[in-house]
Amino acid sequence: MLAGSVLMLAGCAVGPRFSRPVAPAETAYTTKATAPDLAPGHGEPPQQLQIGKVIPAQWWELFHSPVLNGLLRQALVKNSTLAAARATLAQARQTVLAARSAYYPQLDVGATAERQKGPAFALGLLGLLPGRHSLPVFNIYSLGPTVSYAPDVFGLVRRSVEARRANAELERDHLAAAYLMITGNSVEEALILARLRLEISALEQIVSDDERNLVLIRKAFTVGRAPRTDVLAAQTQLASDRAFLPPLRQQQAMAEDALAILVGKTPGQWLPPTFNLADFHLPRTLPLSVPSRLVRQRPDILAAEQQVHVRSAEVGIATARMYPSVVLSASIATAALQPETLFSSSSGVWALLAGLTAPVFHGGALRAEHRASVDSLKASLYLYRQTVLEAFGQVTDTLRALGNDAEFAAAEHQALAVAKTSLDLQRASYAAGRSTVLQFLDAERRYEQARLGYARATVQRYADTAQLLVALGGGWWNNPGLCSAGCTARAAPRN
């Protein structure tokens, strides 16, 4: 009767039922007044945002750089952070299987050998020594299976499995976040190396121009055609420009070391390939996910959502622990005084048990744990909302940065064109004897500075383009390779 009643009740799970947070109603990241203009003119390549376009899993291939593609292949195979995330995901999925085992009866086989001294009636109950009334010393041997089952009356097991599943999904989101971090950082460091290579080359040329200027001014000072202040000014300029080189070389070394670590090597084992700015091509079309889709594909938002799911299930667990629990068990065994008689027809023993345990007084611990789980759920909801806000802010900031980058690059392109024209005129004037060598060298120096400024502006467009693709989620859900560690392929958004 008790078992039948318990099975009828098994289907009621106490605690809140989790539902996914509603996607935001916004349809755009910026207002029309602040929408970025990615067509700057002045000979600069324009970019166009395509709303709803699919983001490829290998998003870095949009830059059409074979050298960069080769670097990312190494990083995705050798990076230890990504391997650790895959292993953690596999572990989390095994804990789900372990939790699910509580749905089923547990079968164990036990064997005991005991030496006892006791009254004869105890042995008589076993049918082993009928008629003896002394207190003998004897051995008892028993062997047999025991089946136990704890019906999930109030959903403790179901909520525990739910929490483990949500935690496994959380680890899947951490794997996706690791994928984005590794690919984004690799592209960023590669672009830094391309920029630094060009900056160092331009600065070395500027220093060379400074050295030639100083030689010429010293000659003019020697023959009395220039004051000593001109020599000091030229020395100051040379020293100032030289001072820029060591920090740039330090940045270059740090970027090379960072790339070595990303591909799973020590800096002493591996040197990155040579990255030149000319090896990269600016993507002309950029995919842009709508806001309602962004919350279904960014790993940090999905991870925050699964944190809410875990906390919701934990409220159910804490609630279920405040209700009674039932255990049903049955055992069949053989018991005998001699091992050789264990399997005789008269040695069989069986038992059935139905037990109920109800919490009565735990010093307020159960209610405190329940209130703590509810507070933890509230905190996770606030953190989820904050994560969504920060994600929207990051995408919006990057979109605006792209518009400013395009305008800045156009201005630097125009400055470079003016500096190039000025240098050509000074070269012709110097060849015709109408200007001095100092004027020609100064024009060369201004041209190198303009080339340096344009390179920085161009790399910034590349960097912010990569940042936008990462901020949108990087297309990880289109990469079946992320599921090679046992996760189930599932395209965003989740249903």
Tab-separated table of C-alpha atoms in Angstrom:
chain	number	residue	atom	x	y	z
A	1	MET	CA	0.000	0.000	0.000
A	2	LEU	CA	2.788	2.444	0.933
A	3	ALA	CA	4.769	1.569	-2.211
A	4	GLY	CA	1.712	2.119	-4.399
A	5	SER	CA	1.024	5.510	-2.843
A	6	VAL	CA	4.635	6.552	-3.265
A	7	LEU	CA	4.687	5.644	-6.945
A	8	MET	CA	1.504	7.620	-7.511
A	9	LEU	CA	3.126	10.684	-5.943
A	10	ALA	CA	6.369	10.298	-7.909
A	11	GLY	CA	5.822	12.861	-10.596
A	12	CYS	CA	5.605	15.979	-8.494
A	13	ALA	CA	8.800	18.080	-8.528
A	14	VAL	CA	8.804	20.938	-6.066
A	15	GLY	CA	10.623	24.214	-6.667
A	16	PRO	CA	10.583	26.692	-9.592
A	17	ARG	CA	10.415	25.548	-13.175
A	18	PHE	CA	13.144	27.189	-15.236
A	19	SER	CA	12.287	29.115	-18.389
A	20	ARG	CA	14.729	30.981	-20.583
A	21	PRO	CA	14.886	34.747	-20.114
A	22	VAL	CA	12.960	36.644	-22.758
A	23	ALA	CA	15.145	38.071	-25.520
A	24	PRO	CA	15.351	41.888	-25.587
A	25	ALA	CA	12.886	43.731	-27.779
A	26	GLU	CA	15.523	46.064	-29.256
A	27	THR	CA	15.951	45.848	-33.022
A	28	ALA	CA	19.129	47.946	-33.342
A	29	TYR	CA	22.281	48.651	-31.366
A	30	THR	CA	22.437	52.351	-32.194
A	31	THR	CA	19.958	55.054	-33.105
A	32	LYS	CA	19.777	56.314	-36.667
A	33	ALA	CA	21.567	59.480	-35.572
A	34	THR	CA	24.525	57.493	-34.233
A	35	ALA	CA	24.659	54.742	-36.877
A	36	PRO	CA	28.255	54.332	-38.087
A	37	ASP	CA	29.312	55.312	-41.596
A	38	LEU	CA	31.684	52.646	-42.929
A	39	ALA	CA	32.142	54.215	-46.373
A	40	PRO	CA	34.748	56.914	-45.657
A	41	GLY	CA	35.784	57.850	-49.189
A	42	HIS	CA	39.220	59.367	-50.072
A	43	GLY	CA	40.256	56.057	-51.650
A	44	GLU	CA	39.667	54.003	-48.498
A	45	PRO	CA	37.897	50.630	-48.917
A	46	PRO	CA	34.308	50.851	-47.662
A	47	GLN	CA	32.618	48.289	-45.443
A	48	GLN	CA	28.973	47.326	-45.334
A	49	LEU	CA	26.991	45.798	-42.468
A	50	GLN	CA	24.723	42.923	-43.470
A	51	ILE	CA	22.096	42.262	-40.812
A	52	GLY	CA	21.373	38.583	-40.272
A	53	LYS	CA	24.266	37.301	-42.374
A	54	VAL	CA	25.784	34.061	-41.090
A	55	ILE	CA	29.019	34.437	-39.123
A	56	PRO	CA	31.438	31.704	-40.224
A	57	ALA	CA	33.022	29.542	-37.552
A	58	GLN	CA	36.454	30.367	-39.010
A	59	TRP	CA	35.660	34.073	-38.928
A	60	TRP	CA	39.324	35.062	-39.263
A	61	GLU	CA	39.327	33.716	-42.827
A	62	LEU	CA	37.419	36.871	-43.818
A	63	PHE	CA	40.823	38.619	-43.726
A	64	HIS	CA	42.089	36.297	-46.503
A	65	SER	CA	45.502	35.799	-44.915
A	66	PRO	CA	46.982	32.313	-45.436
A	67	VAL	CA	49.644	33.044	-42.806
A	68	LEU	CA	46.966	33.933	-40.252
A	69	ASN	CA	44.923	30.843	-41.148
A	70	GLY	CA	47.950	28.621	-40.540
A	71	LEU	CA	48.564	30.234	-37.159
A	72	LEU	CA	44.965	29.635	-36.044
A	73	ARG	CA	45.118	25.994	-37.101
A	74	GLN	CA	48.077	25.496	-34.784
A	75	ALA	CA	46.449	27.370	-31.909
A	76	LEU	CA	43.196	25.400	-32.065
A	77	VAL	CA	45.054	22.084	-32.028
A	78	LYS	CA	47.783	22.817	-29.484
A	79	ASN	CA	46.282	25.320	-27.041
A	80	SER	CA	46.091	23.856	-23.525
A	81	THR	CA	43.245	26.123	-22.365
A	82	LEU	CA	40.998	24.774	-25.113
A	83	ALA	CA	42.009	21.183	-24.333
A	84	ALA	CA	41.265	21.742	-20.640
A	85	ALA	CA	37.827	23.182	-21.484
A	86	ARG	CA	37.028	20.095	-23.573
A	87	ALA	CA	38.088	17.791	-20.742
A	88	THR	CA	36.017	19.767	-18.218
A	89	LEU	CA	32.995	19.497	-20.503
A	90	ALA	CA	33.451	15.740	-20.777
A	91	GLN	CA	33.687	15.521	-16.985
A	92	ALA	CA	30.484	17.536	-16.546
A	93	ARG	CA	28.606	15.244	-18.923
A	94	GLN	CA	29.712	12.224	-16.918
A	95	THR	CA	28.320	13.785	-13.742
A	96	VAL	CA	24.950	14.008	-15.499
A	97	LEU	CA	25.053	10.258	-16.129
A	98	ALA	CA	26.028	9.671	-12.508
A	99	ALA	CA	23.098	11.766	-11.254
A	100	ARG	CA	20.657	9.980	-13.585
A	101	SER	CA	21.533	6.647	-11.971
A	102	ALA	CA	19.376	7.650	-8.977
A	103	TYR	CA	16.284	7.168	-11.178
A	104	TYR	CA	16.816	3.414	-11.098
A	105	PRO	CA	16.887	0.729	-8.374
A	106	GLN	CA	20.295	-0.071	-6.947
A	107	LEU	CA	21.381	-3.715	-6.865
A	108	ASP	CA	24.227	-4.859	-4.629
A	109	VAL	CA	25.562	-8.267	-3.658
A	110	GLY	CA	26.913	-8.734	-0.139
A	111	ALA	CA	28.722	-11.501	1.674
A	112	THR	CA	29.475	-11.642	5.404
A	113	ALA	CA	31.278	-13.934	7.788
A	114	GLU	CA	30.653	-13.297	11.506
A	115	ARG	CA	31.658	-14.953	14.746
A	116	GLN	CA	29.094	-14.442	17.511
A	117	LYS	CA	28.008	-15.591	20.924
A	118	GLY	CA	24.304	-15.461	21.564
A	119	PRO	CA	21.186	-17.081	22.963
A	120	ALA	CA	19.883	-20.220	21.365
A	121	PHE	CA	16.514	-18.705	20.479
A	122	ALA	CA	18.286	-16.370	18.016
A	123	LEU	CA	19.672	-19.386	16.234
A	124	GLY	CA	16.315	-21.025	16.456
A	125	LEU	CA	14.780	-18.190	14.567
A	126	LEU	CA	17.267	-18.923	11.815
A	127	GLY	CA	16.393	-22.611	12.018
A	128	LEU	CA	20.029	-23.455	12.595
A	129	LEU	CA	20.290	-24.906	16.127
A	130	PRO	CA	16.830	-25.897	17.275
A	131	GLY	CA	16.572	-27.293	20.768
A	132	ARG	CA	19.793	-25.879	22.232
A	133	HIS	CA	19.435	-23.482	25.172
A	134	SER	CA	23.034	-22.601	26.089
A	135	LEU	CA	24.986	-19.583	24.892
A	136	PRO	CA	27.208	-21.036	22.243
A	137	VAL	CA	29.953	-19.349	20.205
A	138	PHE	CA	29.249	-19.846	16.534
A	139	ASN	CA	30.051	-18.600	13.005
A	140	ILE	CA	27.412	-17.268	10.604
A	141	TYR	CA	27.981	-17.023	6.879
A	142	SER	CA	25.582	-15.164	4.566
A	143	LEU	CA	25.471	-14.345	0.869
A	144	GLY	CA	22.865	-12.632	-1.280
A	145	PRO	CA	21.659	-9.610	-3.274
A	146	THR	CA	19.972	-6.471	-1.965
A	147	VAL	CA	17.776	-4.201	-4.076
A	148	SER	CA	16.998	-0.668	-2.922
A	149	TYR	CA	14.993	2.083	-4.537
A	150	ALA	CA	14.294	5.652	-3.445
A	151	PRO	CA	11.238	6.947	-5.353
A	152	ASP	CA	11.668	10.540	-6.446
A	153	VAL	CA	8.493	11.660	-4.696
A	154	PHE	CA	9.203	15.384	-4.520
A	155	GLY	CA	11.707	15.719	-7.374
A	156	LEU	CA	15.005	15.747	-5.487
A	157	VAL	CA	16.609	13.488	-8.092
A	158	ARG	CA	15.053	15.319	-11.024
A	159	ARG	CA	16.237	18.679	-9.760
A	160	SER	CA	19.709	17.247	-9.113
A	161	VAL	CA	19.868	15.902	-12.680
A	162	GLU	CA	18.577	19.236	-13.968
A	163	ALA	CA	21.326	21.077	-12.097
A	164	ARG	CA	23.981	18.726	-13.495
A	165	ARG	CA	22.661	19.146	-17.028
A	166	ALA	CA	22.640	22.921	-16.702
A	167	ASN	CA	26.184	22.779	-15.354
A	168	ALA	CA	27.234	20.668	-18.354
A	169	GLU	CA	25.710	23.282	-20.666
A	170	LEU	CA	27.597	25.907	-18.705
A	171	GLU	CA	30.845	24.075	-19.402
A	172	ARG	CA	29.908	23.875	-23.080
A	173	ASP	CA	29.532	27.653	-23.047
A	174	HIS	CA	32.920	27.945	-21.321
A	175	LEU	CA	34.389	25.856	-24.147
A	176	ALA	CA	32.894	28.246	-26.693
A	177	ALA	CA	34.260	31.199	-24.711
A	178	ALA	CA	37.725	29.615	-24.716
A	179	TYR	CA	37.454	29.163	-28.490
A	180	LEU	CA	36.575	32.838	-28.919
A	181	MET	CA	39.312	33.964	-26.546
A	182	ILE	CA	42.007	31.960	-28.324
A	183	THR	CA	40.983	32.928	-31.853
A	184	GLY	CA	40.387	36.574	-30.943
A	185	ASN	CA	43.688	36.923	-29.089
A	186	SER	CA	45.602	35.196	-31.896
A	187	VAL	CA	44.223	37.581	-34.520
A	188	GLU	CA	44.842	40.559	-32.260
A	189	GLU	CA	48.489	39.607	-31.631
A	190	ALA	CA	49.053	38.926	-35.338
A	191	LEU	CA	47.721	42.380	-36.220
A	192	ILE	CA	49.899	43.922	-33.515
A	193	LEU	CA	52.962	42.269	-35.049
A	194	ALA	CA	52.018	43.512	-38.526
A	195	ARG	CA	51.566	47.046	-37.179
A	196	LEU	CA	54.793	46.990	-35.170
A	197	ARG	CA	56.762	45.690	-38.130
A	198	LEU	CA	55.616	48.658	-40.194
A	199	GLU	CA	56.068	51.142	-37.332
A	200	ILE	CA	59.613	49.965	-36.614
A	201	SER	CA	60.492	50.163	-40.300
A	202	ALA	CA	59.104	53.706	-40.581
A	203	LEU	CA	60.818	54.852	-37.378
A	204	GLU	CA	64.142	53.392	-38.485
A	205	GLN	CA	63.804	55.414	-41.677
A	206	ILE	CA	62.958	58.547	-39.652
A	207	VAL	CA	66.019	57.968	-37.442
A	208	SER	CA	68.130	57.562	-40.578
A	209	ASP	CA	66.803	60.906	-41.850
A	210	ASP	CA	67.597	62.488	-38.455
A	211	GLU	CA	71.168	61.194	-38.623
A	212	ARG	CA	71.661	62.668	-42.095
A	213	ASN	CA	70.154	65.969	-40.938
A	214	LEU	CA	72.564	66.089	-38.001
A	215	VAL	CA	75.571	65.411	-40.265
A	216	LEU	CA	74.563	68.207	-42.621
A	217	ILE	CA	73.853	70.710	-39.823
A	218	ARG	CA	77.174	69.950	-38.177
A	219	LYS	CA	78.959	70.666	-41.473
A	220	ALA	CA	77.058	73.930	-41.783
A	221	PHE	CA	77.983	74.846	-38.196
A	222	THR	CA	81.651	74.047	-38.851
A	223	VAL	CA	81.816	76.513	-41.728
A	224	GLY	CA	79.783	79.099	-39.837
A	225	ARG	CA	76.533	78.838	-41.815
A	226	ALA	CA	74.425	77.484	-38.914
A	227	PRO	CA	74.250	78.388	-35.205
A	228	ARG	CA	74.980	75.888	-32.475
A	229	THR	CA	71.302	75.885	-31.490
A	230	ASP	CA	70.536	74.150	-34.816
A	231	VAL	CA	73.011	71.400	-33.919
A	232	LEU	CA	71.445	70.963	-30.489
A	233	ALA	CA	67.949	70.891	-32.001
A	234	ALA	CA	68.996	68.202	-34.484
A	235	GLN	CA	70.620	66.132	-31.713
A	236	THR	CA	67.477	66.431	-29.596
A	237	GLN	CA	65.282	65.313	-32.475
A	238	LEU	CA	67.516	62.309	-33.194
A	239	ALA	CA	67.566	61.232	-29.549
A	240	SER	CA	63.800	61.687	-29.267
A	241	ASP	CA	63.055	59.550	-32.322
A	242	ARG	CA	65.516	56.875	-31.254
A	243	ALA	CA	63.740	56.652	-27.889
A	244	PHE	CA	60.597	55.365	-29.622
A	245	LEU	CA	62.323	52.247	-30.979
A	246	PRO	CA	63.069	50.229	-27.789
A	247	PRO	CA	59.432	50.278	-26.551
A	248	LEU	CA	58.234	49.167	-29.973
A	249	ARG	CA	60.736	46.318	-30.037
A	250	GLN	CA	59.623	45.333	-26.534
A	251	GLN	CA	55.990	45.274	-27.692
A	252	GLN	CA	57.047	43.156	-30.642
A	253	ALA	CA	58.783	40.643	-28.371
A	254	MET	CA	55.772	40.487	-26.064
A	255	ALA	CA	53.387	39.868	-28.974
A	256	GLU	CA	55.661	37.094	-30.276
A	257	ASP	CA	55.761	35.501	-26.817
A	258	ALA	CA	51.976	35.744	-26.480
A	259	LEU	CA	51.494	33.979	-29.819
A	260	ALA	CA	53.924	31.235	-28.802
A	261	ILE	CA	51.869	30.567	-25.671
A	262	LEU	CA	48.626	30.572	-27.667
A	263	VAL	CA	49.956	27.777	-29.897
A	264	GLY	CA	51.091	25.769	-26.891
A	265	LYS	CA	54.815	26.496	-27.109
A	266	THR	CA	57.348	28.298	-24.957
A	267	PRO	CA	58.843	31.468	-26.458
A	268	GLY	CA	62.193	29.703	-26.684
A	269	GLN	CA	60.723	26.867	-28.766
A	270	TRP	CA	58.781	28.748	-31.400
A	271	LEU	CA	58.860	31.934	-33.407
A	272	PRO	CA	55.714	33.272	-35.094
A	273	PRO	CA	55.579	33.715	-38.865
A	274	THR	CA	56.226	37.128	-40.352
A	275	PHE	CA	53.044	39.165	-40.537
A	276	ASN	CA	52.888	42.022	-43.000
A	277	LEU	CA	50.010	44.449	-43.247
A	278	ALA	CA	49.802	43.717	-46.973
A	279	ASP	CA	48.930	40.083	-46.110
A	280	PHE	CA	45.573	41.174	-44.640
A	281	HIS	CA	42.514	42.255	-46.586
A	282	LEU	CA	39.774	44.292	-44.965
A	283	PRO	CA	36.404	42.464	-45.143
A	284	ARG	CA	34.060	44.533	-47.291
A	285	THR	CA	30.883	43.004	-45.821
A	286	LEU	CA	30.423	42.439	-42.103
A	287	PRO	CA	27.717	40.169	-40.641
A	288	LEU	CA	25.646	41.783	-37.913
A	289	SER	CA	23.362	39.699	-35.713
A	290	VAL	CA	20.127	41.278	-34.525
A	291	PRO	CA	19.962	41.937	-30.755
A	292	SER	CA	17.448	39.148	-30.090
A	293	ARG	CA	19.858	36.664	-31.650
A	294	LEU	CA	22.921	38.019	-29.883
A	295	VAL	CA	21.676	36.782	-26.508
A	296	ARG	CA	21.355	33.271	-27.963
A	297	GLN	CA	24.880	33.038	-29.348
A	298	ARG	CA	27.339	34.920	-27.139
A	299	PRO	CA	29.045	32.410	-24.810
A	300	ASP	CA	29.182	34.786	-21.852
A	301	ILE	CA	25.424	35.456	-22.053
A	302	LEU	CA	24.669	31.749	-22.488
A	303	ALA	CA	26.922	30.925	-19.531
A	304	ALA	CA	25.117	33.513	-17.381
A	305	GLU	CA	21.809	31.991	-18.466
A	306	GLN	CA	22.944	28.519	-17.455
A	307	GLN	CA	24.061	29.904	-14.108
A	308	VAL	CA	20.452	31.008	-13.606
A	309	HIS	CA	19.313	27.516	-14.597
A	310	VAL	CA	21.700	25.878	-12.106
A	311	ARG	CA	20.558	28.187	-9.302
A	312	SER	CA	16.894	27.537	-10.159
A	313	ALA	CA	17.451	23.789	-9.914
A	314	GLU	CA	19.268	24.270	-6.611
A	315	VAL	CA	16.177	26.000	-5.214
A	316	GLY	CA	14.223	22.871	-6.153
A	317	ILE	CA	16.832	20.681	-4.452
A	318	ALA	CA	16.695	22.742	-1.264
A	319	THR	CA	12.884	22.633	-1.344
A	320	ALA	CA	12.754	18.856	-1.861
A	321	ARG	CA	15.019	18.293	1.124
A	322	MET	CA	12.342	19.843	3.346
A	323	TYR	CA	9.914	17.040	2.416
A	324	PRO	CA	9.868	13.375	3.507
A	325	SER	CA	11.963	10.798	1.675
A	326	VAL	CA	11.070	7.149	1.103
A	327	VAL	CA	13.351	4.151	0.624
A	328	LEU	CA	12.132	0.726	-0.523
A	329	SER	CA	14.447	-2.264	-0.228
A	330	ALA	CA	14.347	-6.029	-0.586
A	331	SER	CA	16.975	-8.656	0.086
A	332	ILE	CA	17.316	-12.352	-0.526
A	333	ALA	CA	20.167	-14.219	1.120
A	334	THR	CA	21.342	-17.544	2.379
A	335	ALA	CA	22.669	-17.937	5.925
A	336	ALA	CA	24.389	-20.924	7.489
A	337	LEU	CA	26.823	-21.941	10.197
A	338	GLN	CA	29.058	-23.694	7.693
A	339	PRO	CA	30.096	-22.324	4.295
A	340	GLU	CA	29.318	-25.626	2.581
A	341	THR	CA	25.654	-25.424	3.613
A	342	LEU	CA	25.041	-21.861	2.355
A	343	PHE	CA	23.137	-23.061	-0.679
A	344	SER	CA	21.024	-25.712	0.991
A	345	SER	CA	17.239	-25.454	0.679
A	346	SER	CA	16.802	-24.606	4.372
A	347	SER	CA	19.195	-21.618	4.474
A	348	GLY	CA	17.126	-19.052	2.562
A	349	VAL	CA	16.380	-15.690	4.199
A	350	TRP	CA	14.455	-12.757	2.695
A	351	ALA	CA	13.361	-9.301	3.838
A	352	LEU	CA	11.211	-6.424	2.556
A	353	LEU	CA	11.498	-2.905	3.907
A	354	ALA	CA	9.691	0.373	3.287
A	355	GLY	CA	11.089	3.316	5.200
A	356	LEU	CA	10.021	6.948	5.415
A	357	THR	CA	12.137	9.763	6.836
A	358	ALA	CA	10.653	13.207	7.453
A	359	PRO	CA	12.703	16.183	8.614
A	360	VAL	CA	11.351	17.529	11.900
A	361	PHE	CA	14.038	19.669	13.515
A	362	HIS	CA	17.412	20.611	12.021
A	363	GLY	CA	18.060	23.807	13.890
A	364	GLY	CA	16.745	25.941	11.027
A	365	ALA	CA	19.386	24.626	8.618
A	366	LEU	CA	16.956	23.450	5.906
A	367	ARG	CA	15.035	26.736	5.783
A	368	ALA	CA	18.276	28.733	5.803
A	369	GLU	CA	19.625	26.646	2.922
A	370	HIS	CA	16.374	27.204	1.012
A	371	ARG	CA	16.500	30.975	1.548
A	372	ALA	CA	20.168	31.000	0.540
A	373	SER	CA	19.354	29.174	-2.708
A	374	VAL	CA	16.568	31.672	-3.480
A	375	ASP	CA	18.933	34.596	-2.865
A	376	SER	CA	21.546	32.943	-5.073
A	377	LEU	CA	18.938	32.621	-7.843
A	378	LYS	CA	18.111	36.331	-7.560
A	379	ALA	CA	21.804	37.246	-7.750
A	380	SER	CA	22.294	35.107	-10.866
A	381	LEU	CA	19.350	36.849	-12.556
A	382	TYR	CA	20.869	40.269	-11.881
A	383	LEU	CA	24.244	39.064	-13.184
A	384	TYR	CA	22.563	37.734	-16.321
A	385	ARG	CA	20.947	41.111	-16.982
A	386	GLN	CA	24.265	42.864	-16.415
A	387	THR	CA	26.029	40.483	-18.797
A	388	VAL	CA	23.445	41.237	-21.500
A	389	LEU	CA	23.856	44.986	-20.997
A	390	GLU	CA	27.632	44.761	-21.199
A	391	ALA	CA	27.426	42.630	-24.341
A	392	PHE	CA	25.156	45.163	-26.029
A	393	GLY	CA	27.504	47.927	-24.955
A	394	GLN	CA	30.503	46.116	-26.392
A	395	VAL	CA	28.832	45.586	-29.772
A	396	THR	CA	27.621	49.189	-29.869
A	397	ASP	CA	31.040	50.565	-28.930
A	398	THR	CA	32.705	48.456	-31.603
A	399	LEU	CA	30.246	49.562	-34.280
A	400	ARG	CA	30.882	53.205	-33.424
A	401	ALA	CA	34.623	52.569	-33.334
A	402	LEU	CA	34.436	51.143	-36.854
A	403	GLY	CA	32.784	54.338	-38.072
A	404	ASN	CA	35.427	56.493	-36.377
A	405	ASP	CA	38.185	54.227	-37.676
A	406	ALA	CA	36.954	54.646	-41.225
A	407	GLU	CA	36.919	58.444	-40.878
A	408	PHE	CA	40.328	58.455	-39.207
A	409	ALA	CA	41.839	56.206	-41.883
A	410	ALA	CA	40.443	58.458	-44.616
A	411	ALA	CA	42.025	61.523	-42.959
A	412	GLU	CA	45.366	59.744	-42.562
A	413	HIS	CA	45.181	58.575	-46.184
A	414	GLN	CA	44.666	62.150	-47.295
A	415	ALA	CA	47.572	63.318	-45.088
A	416	LEU	CA	49.775	60.623	-46.619
A	417	ALA	CA	48.835	61.729	-50.132
A	418	VAL	CA	49.704	65.357	-49.284
A	419	ALA	CA	53.009	64.315	-47.715
A	420	LYS	CA	53.847	62.214	-50.785
A	421	THR	CA	53.106	65.137	-53.108
A	422	SER	CA	55.224	67.452	-50.963
A	423	LEU	CA	58.103	64.974	-51.028
A	424	ASP	CA	57.907	64.638	-54.819
A	425	LEU	CA	57.987	68.418	-55.207
A	426	GLN	CA	60.932	68.756	-52.810
A	427	ARG	CA	62.785	65.994	-54.657
A	428	ALA	CA	62.308	67.796	-57.978
A	429	SER	CA	63.215	71.161	-56.428
A	430	TYR	CA	66.348	69.730	-54.848
A	431	ALA	CA	67.370	68.105	-58.140
A	432	ALA	CA	66.942	71.484	-59.854
A	433	GLY	CA	69.005	73.229	-57.160
A	434	ARG	CA	66.113	75.353	-55.924
A	435	SER	CA	66.010	73.929	-52.350
A	436	THR	CA	68.456	72.708	-49.779
A	437	VAL	CA	69.128	69.137	-48.757
A	438	LEU	CA	67.700	69.910	-45.303
A	439	GLN	CA	64.365	70.832	-46.849
A	440	PHE	CA	64.380	67.622	-48.866
A	441	LEU	CA	65.226	65.490	-45.796
A	442	ASP	CA	62.534	67.226	-43.768
A	443	ALA	CA	59.976	66.378	-46.481
A	444	GLU	CA	61.143	62.748	-46.360
A	445	ARG	CA	60.715	62.732	-42.596
A	446	ARG	CA	57.158	64.121	-42.780
A	447	TYR	CA	56.290	61.488	-45.379
A	448	GLU	CA	57.520	58.655	-43.115
A	449	GLN	CA	55.507	60.070	-40.235
A	450	ALA	CA	52.390	60.204	-42.435
A	451	ARG	CA	53.029	56.623	-43.567
A	452	LEU	CA	53.294	55.593	-39.929
A	453	GLY	CA	50.037	57.336	-39.014
A	454	TYR	CA	48.196	55.747	-41.941
A	455	ALA	CA	49.472	52.291	-40.994
A	456	ARG	CA	48.198	52.692	-37.454
A	457	ALA	CA	44.787	53.845	-38.686
A	458	THR	CA	44.557	50.915	-41.121
A	459	VAL	CA	45.470	48.327	-38.489
A	460	GLN	CA	42.887	49.824	-36.149
A	461	ARG	CA	40.182	49.158	-38.755
A	462	TYR	CA	41.327	45.534	-38.977
A	463	ALA	CA	41.462	45.186	-35.196
A	464	ASP	CA	37.987	46.621	-34.619
A	465	THR	CA	36.590	44.476	-37.427
A	466	ALA	CA	37.937	41.405	-35.629
A	467	GLN	CA	36.587	42.753	-32.342
A	468	LEU	CA	33.090	43.061	-33.830
A	469	LEU	CA	33.140	39.460	-35.081
A	470	VAL	CA	34.234	38.259	-31.646
A	471	ALA	CA	31.650	40.449	-29.887
A	472	LEU	CA	28.918	38.860	-32.012
A	473	GLY	CA	29.944	35.374	-30.904
A	474	GLY	CA	32.435	34.408	-33.585
A	475	GLY	CA	30.202	31.762	-35.195
A	476	TRP	CA	31.316	29.034	-32.765
A	477	TRP	CA	27.953	27.253	-33.125
A	478	ASN	CA	28.816	26.557	-36.764
A	479	ASN	CA	31.991	24.688	-35.787
A	480	PRO	CA	31.393	20.922	-35.286
A	481	GLY	CA	34.963	20.648	-34.027
A	482	LEU	CA	33.843	22.127	-30.714
A	483	CYS	CA	31.769	18.988	-30.181
A	484	SER	CA	34.640	16.542	-30.738
A	485	ALA	CA	35.005	16.089	-26.963
A	486	GLY	CA	31.554	14.527	-26.636
A	487	CYS	CA	29.255	17.531	-26.573
A	488	THR	CA	26.070	17.506	-28.616
A	489	ALA	CA	26.119	19.767	-31.663
A	490	ARG	CA	23.470	22.434	-31.239
A	491	ALA	CA	23.064	25.552	-33.284
A	492	ALA	CA	22.181	28.822	-31.601
A	493	PRO	CA	19.699	29.881	-30.565
A	494	ARG	CA	18.696	27.255	-28.031
A	495	ASN	CA	15.097	26.105	-28.075
